[in-house]
Short mmCIF file of C-alpha atoms in Angstrom, two decimals:
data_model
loop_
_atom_site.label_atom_id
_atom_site.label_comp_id
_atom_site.label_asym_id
_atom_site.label_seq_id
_atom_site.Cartn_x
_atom_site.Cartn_y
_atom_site.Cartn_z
CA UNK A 1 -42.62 164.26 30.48
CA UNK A 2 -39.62 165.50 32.22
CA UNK A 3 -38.35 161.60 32.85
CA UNK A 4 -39.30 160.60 29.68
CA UNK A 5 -37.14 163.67 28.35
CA UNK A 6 -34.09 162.58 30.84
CA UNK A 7 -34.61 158.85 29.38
CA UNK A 8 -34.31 160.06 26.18
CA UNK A 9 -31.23 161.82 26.66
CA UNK A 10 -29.93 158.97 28.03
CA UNK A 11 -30.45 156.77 25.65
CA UNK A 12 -28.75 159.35 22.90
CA UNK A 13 -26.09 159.27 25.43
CA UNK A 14 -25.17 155.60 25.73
CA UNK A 15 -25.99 155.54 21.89
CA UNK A 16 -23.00 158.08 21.09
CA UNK A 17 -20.87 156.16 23.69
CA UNK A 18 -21.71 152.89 22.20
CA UNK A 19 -21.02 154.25 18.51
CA UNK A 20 -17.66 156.22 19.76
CA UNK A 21 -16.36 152.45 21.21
CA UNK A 22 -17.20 150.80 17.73
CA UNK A 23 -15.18 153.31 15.94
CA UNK A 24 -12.60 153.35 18.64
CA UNK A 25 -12.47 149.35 17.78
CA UNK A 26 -12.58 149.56 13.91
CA UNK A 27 -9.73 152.37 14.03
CA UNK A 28 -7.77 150.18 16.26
CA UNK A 29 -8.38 147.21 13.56
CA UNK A 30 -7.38 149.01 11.11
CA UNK A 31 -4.54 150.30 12.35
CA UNK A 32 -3.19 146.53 13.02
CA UNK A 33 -3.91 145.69 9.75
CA UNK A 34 -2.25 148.49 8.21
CA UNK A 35 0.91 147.17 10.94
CA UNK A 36 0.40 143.67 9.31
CA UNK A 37 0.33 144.61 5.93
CA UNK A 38 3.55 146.59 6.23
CA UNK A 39 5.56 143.77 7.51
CA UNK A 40 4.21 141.28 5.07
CA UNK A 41 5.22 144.12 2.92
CA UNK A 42 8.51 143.96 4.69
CA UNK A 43 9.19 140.22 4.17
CA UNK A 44 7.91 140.33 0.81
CA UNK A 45 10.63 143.09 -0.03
CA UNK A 46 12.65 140.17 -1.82
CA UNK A 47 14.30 138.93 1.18
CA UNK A 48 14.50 135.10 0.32
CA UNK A 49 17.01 131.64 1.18
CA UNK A 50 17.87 129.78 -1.75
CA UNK A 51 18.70 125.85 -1.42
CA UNK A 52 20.79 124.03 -4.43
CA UNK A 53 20.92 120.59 -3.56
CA UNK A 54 23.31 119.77 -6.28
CA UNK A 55 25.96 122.88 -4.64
CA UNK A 56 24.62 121.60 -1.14
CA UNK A 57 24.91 125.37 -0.57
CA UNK A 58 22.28 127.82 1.18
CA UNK A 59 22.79 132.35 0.10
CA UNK A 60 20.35 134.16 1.36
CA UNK A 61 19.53 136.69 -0.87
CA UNK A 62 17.98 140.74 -0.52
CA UNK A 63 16.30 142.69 -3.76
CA UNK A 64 18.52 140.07 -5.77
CA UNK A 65 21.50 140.07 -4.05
CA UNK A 66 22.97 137.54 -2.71
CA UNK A 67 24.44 138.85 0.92
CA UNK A 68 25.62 135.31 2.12
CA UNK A 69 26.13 132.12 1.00
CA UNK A 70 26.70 128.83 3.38
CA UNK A 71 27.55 125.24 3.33
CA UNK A 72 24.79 123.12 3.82
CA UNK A 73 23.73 119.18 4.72
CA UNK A 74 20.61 118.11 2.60
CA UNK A 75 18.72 114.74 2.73
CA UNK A 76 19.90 111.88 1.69
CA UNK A 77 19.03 109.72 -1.43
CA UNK A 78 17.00 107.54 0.79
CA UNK A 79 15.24 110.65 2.53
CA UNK A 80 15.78 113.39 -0.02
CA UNK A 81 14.58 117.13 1.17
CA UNK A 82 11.37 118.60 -0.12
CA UNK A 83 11.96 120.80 -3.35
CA UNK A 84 9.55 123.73 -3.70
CA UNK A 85 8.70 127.51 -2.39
CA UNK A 86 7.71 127.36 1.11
CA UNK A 87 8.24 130.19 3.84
CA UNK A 88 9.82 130.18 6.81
CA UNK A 89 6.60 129.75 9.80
CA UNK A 90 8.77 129.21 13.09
CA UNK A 91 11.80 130.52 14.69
CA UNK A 92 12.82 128.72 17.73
CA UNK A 93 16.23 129.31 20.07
CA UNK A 94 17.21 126.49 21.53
CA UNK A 95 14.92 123.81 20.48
CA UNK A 96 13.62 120.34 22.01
CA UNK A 97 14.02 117.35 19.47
CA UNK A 98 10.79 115.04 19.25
CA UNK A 99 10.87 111.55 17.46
CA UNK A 100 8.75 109.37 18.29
CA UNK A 101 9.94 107.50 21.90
CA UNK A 102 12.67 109.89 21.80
CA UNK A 103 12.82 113.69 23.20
CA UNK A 104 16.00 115.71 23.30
CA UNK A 105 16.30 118.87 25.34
CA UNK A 106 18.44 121.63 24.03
CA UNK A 107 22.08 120.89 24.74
CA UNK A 108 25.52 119.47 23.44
CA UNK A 109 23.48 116.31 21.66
CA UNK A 110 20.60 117.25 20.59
CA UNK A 111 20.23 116.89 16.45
CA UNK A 112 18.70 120.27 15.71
CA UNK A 113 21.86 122.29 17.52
CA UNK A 114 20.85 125.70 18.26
CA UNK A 115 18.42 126.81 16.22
CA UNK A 116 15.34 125.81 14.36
CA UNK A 117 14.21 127.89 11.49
CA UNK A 118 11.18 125.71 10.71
CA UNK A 119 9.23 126.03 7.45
CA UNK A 120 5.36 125.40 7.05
CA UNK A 121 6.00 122.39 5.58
CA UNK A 122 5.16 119.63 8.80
CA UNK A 123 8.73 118.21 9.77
CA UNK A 124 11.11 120.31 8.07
CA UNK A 125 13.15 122.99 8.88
CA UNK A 126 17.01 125.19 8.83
CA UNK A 127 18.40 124.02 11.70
CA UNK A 128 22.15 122.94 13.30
CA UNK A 129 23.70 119.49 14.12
CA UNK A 130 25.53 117.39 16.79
CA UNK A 131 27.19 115.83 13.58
CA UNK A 132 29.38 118.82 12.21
CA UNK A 133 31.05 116.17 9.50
CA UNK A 134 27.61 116.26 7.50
CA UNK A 135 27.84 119.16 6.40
CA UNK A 136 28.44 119.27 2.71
CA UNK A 137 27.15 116.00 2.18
CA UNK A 138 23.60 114.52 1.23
CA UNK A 139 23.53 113.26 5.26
CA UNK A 140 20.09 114.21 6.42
CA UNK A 141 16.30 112.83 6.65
CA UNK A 142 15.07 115.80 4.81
CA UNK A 143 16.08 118.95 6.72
CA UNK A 144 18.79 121.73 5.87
CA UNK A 145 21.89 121.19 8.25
CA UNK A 146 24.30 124.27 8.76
CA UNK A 147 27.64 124.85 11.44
CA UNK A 148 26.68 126.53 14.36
CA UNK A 149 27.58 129.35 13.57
CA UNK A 150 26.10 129.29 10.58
CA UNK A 151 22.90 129.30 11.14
CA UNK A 152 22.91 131.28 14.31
CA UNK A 153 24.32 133.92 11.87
CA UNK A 154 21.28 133.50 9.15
CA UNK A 155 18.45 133.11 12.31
CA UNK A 156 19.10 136.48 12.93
CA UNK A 157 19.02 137.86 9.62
CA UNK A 158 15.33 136.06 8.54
CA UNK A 159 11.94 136.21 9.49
CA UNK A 160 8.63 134.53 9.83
CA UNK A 161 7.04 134.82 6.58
CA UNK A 162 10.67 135.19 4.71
CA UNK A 163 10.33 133.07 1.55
CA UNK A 164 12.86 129.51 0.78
CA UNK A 165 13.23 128.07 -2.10
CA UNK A 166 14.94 124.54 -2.34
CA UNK A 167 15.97 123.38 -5.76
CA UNK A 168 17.34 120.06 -6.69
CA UNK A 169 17.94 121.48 -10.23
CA UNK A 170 21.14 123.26 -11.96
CA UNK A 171 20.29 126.60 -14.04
CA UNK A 172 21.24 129.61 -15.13
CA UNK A 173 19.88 130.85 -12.20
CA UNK A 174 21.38 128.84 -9.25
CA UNK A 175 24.44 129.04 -11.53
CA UNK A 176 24.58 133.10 -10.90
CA UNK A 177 24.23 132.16 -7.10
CA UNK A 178 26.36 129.17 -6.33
CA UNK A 179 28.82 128.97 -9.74
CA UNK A 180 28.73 126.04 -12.04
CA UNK A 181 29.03 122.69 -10.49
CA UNK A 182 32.12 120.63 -11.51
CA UNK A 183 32.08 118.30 -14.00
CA UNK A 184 32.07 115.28 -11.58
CA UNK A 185 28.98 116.68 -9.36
CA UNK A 186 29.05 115.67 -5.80
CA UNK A 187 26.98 112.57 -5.09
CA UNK A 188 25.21 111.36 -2.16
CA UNK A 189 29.18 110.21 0.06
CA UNK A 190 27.10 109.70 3.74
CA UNK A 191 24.93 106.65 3.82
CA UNK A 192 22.04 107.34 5.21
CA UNK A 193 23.20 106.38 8.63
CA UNK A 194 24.59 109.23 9.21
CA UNK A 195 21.21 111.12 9.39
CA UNK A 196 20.32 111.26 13.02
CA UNK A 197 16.65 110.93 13.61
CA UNK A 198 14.95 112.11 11.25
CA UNK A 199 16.38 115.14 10.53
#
């Protein structure tokens, strides 16, 4: 009786340990999800990059204001960039260029420069260039192209998650960002041999 008793007690024992563990856990879960929702909560606070093809201009803007505005190389008539909402999904320092038969460690020549902000659409991304000259003109494969400094300046102000819009259309709105574009538009000036492999 006695053993049976001690079992018993055991067995309430490992039950209470085994139930303190599982709420242990579930706290724990909770607690990371509370963490995640606050910085989704973060990134959706109306931080966002805006793309006008037709300005070939980039602001980032916060709770709809626009803190910065840059100069920008966008794809070229033959490979124009995608036009959408997407968000950014990668942030990489110093990145390795892949094209197929081709890979470029980070340095002086490789086509993505610095920085790679990349967004989760496969292939394209923010990132810098070995061909400063582009910039301004409809030069690349698809991607945004910024100076250096540029875009190491805007890396550091975004996050995974932040939300880009690229517009190939003139409004009102992109008007209140960028200013109305001249009478005699820009139009694509780089043939698309200036676009470095596929970017």
């Amino acid at each position: 009786m006695q053993r049976r008793s001690n079992l018993d007690s055991k067995i309430l024992l490992a039950k209470r340990a085994f139930a303190t563990v599982i709420f242990i856990l579930f706290a724990l879960r909770g607690s990371r999800a509370q963490q995640a929702t606050l910085q989704t909560g973060d990134n959706e606070s109306g931080r966002k990059i805006v793309v006008s093809i037709a300005h070939r201009k980039l602001a980032l803007v916060e709770d709809g204001k626009v803190e910065k505005i840059y100069e920008v190389a966008v794809g070229a008539d033959s490979s124009p960039s995608p036009t959408g909402v997407f968000e950014i999904s990668t942030r990489l320092v110093k990145p390795t260029y892949y094209h197929p038969g081709k890979v470029i460690p980070a340095g002086p020549s490789n086509p993505l420069g610095t920085r790679w902000i990349g967004l989760n659409t496969k292939g394209y991304g923010i990132h810098g260039t070995n061909l400063e000259g582009s910039i301004g003109k409809a030069a690349s494969h698809g991607c945004i192209r910024m100076h250096r400094k540029d875009l190491e300046q805007l890396f550091a102000l975004v996050q995974v998650g932040d939300q880009v819009e690229i517009r190939d259309d003139s409004d009102e709105d992109l008007a209140s960002i960028f200013g109305e574009l001249p009478d005699s538009a820009p139009v694509t000036d780089v043939a698309s041999s200036i676009a470095v492999n596929g970017q």
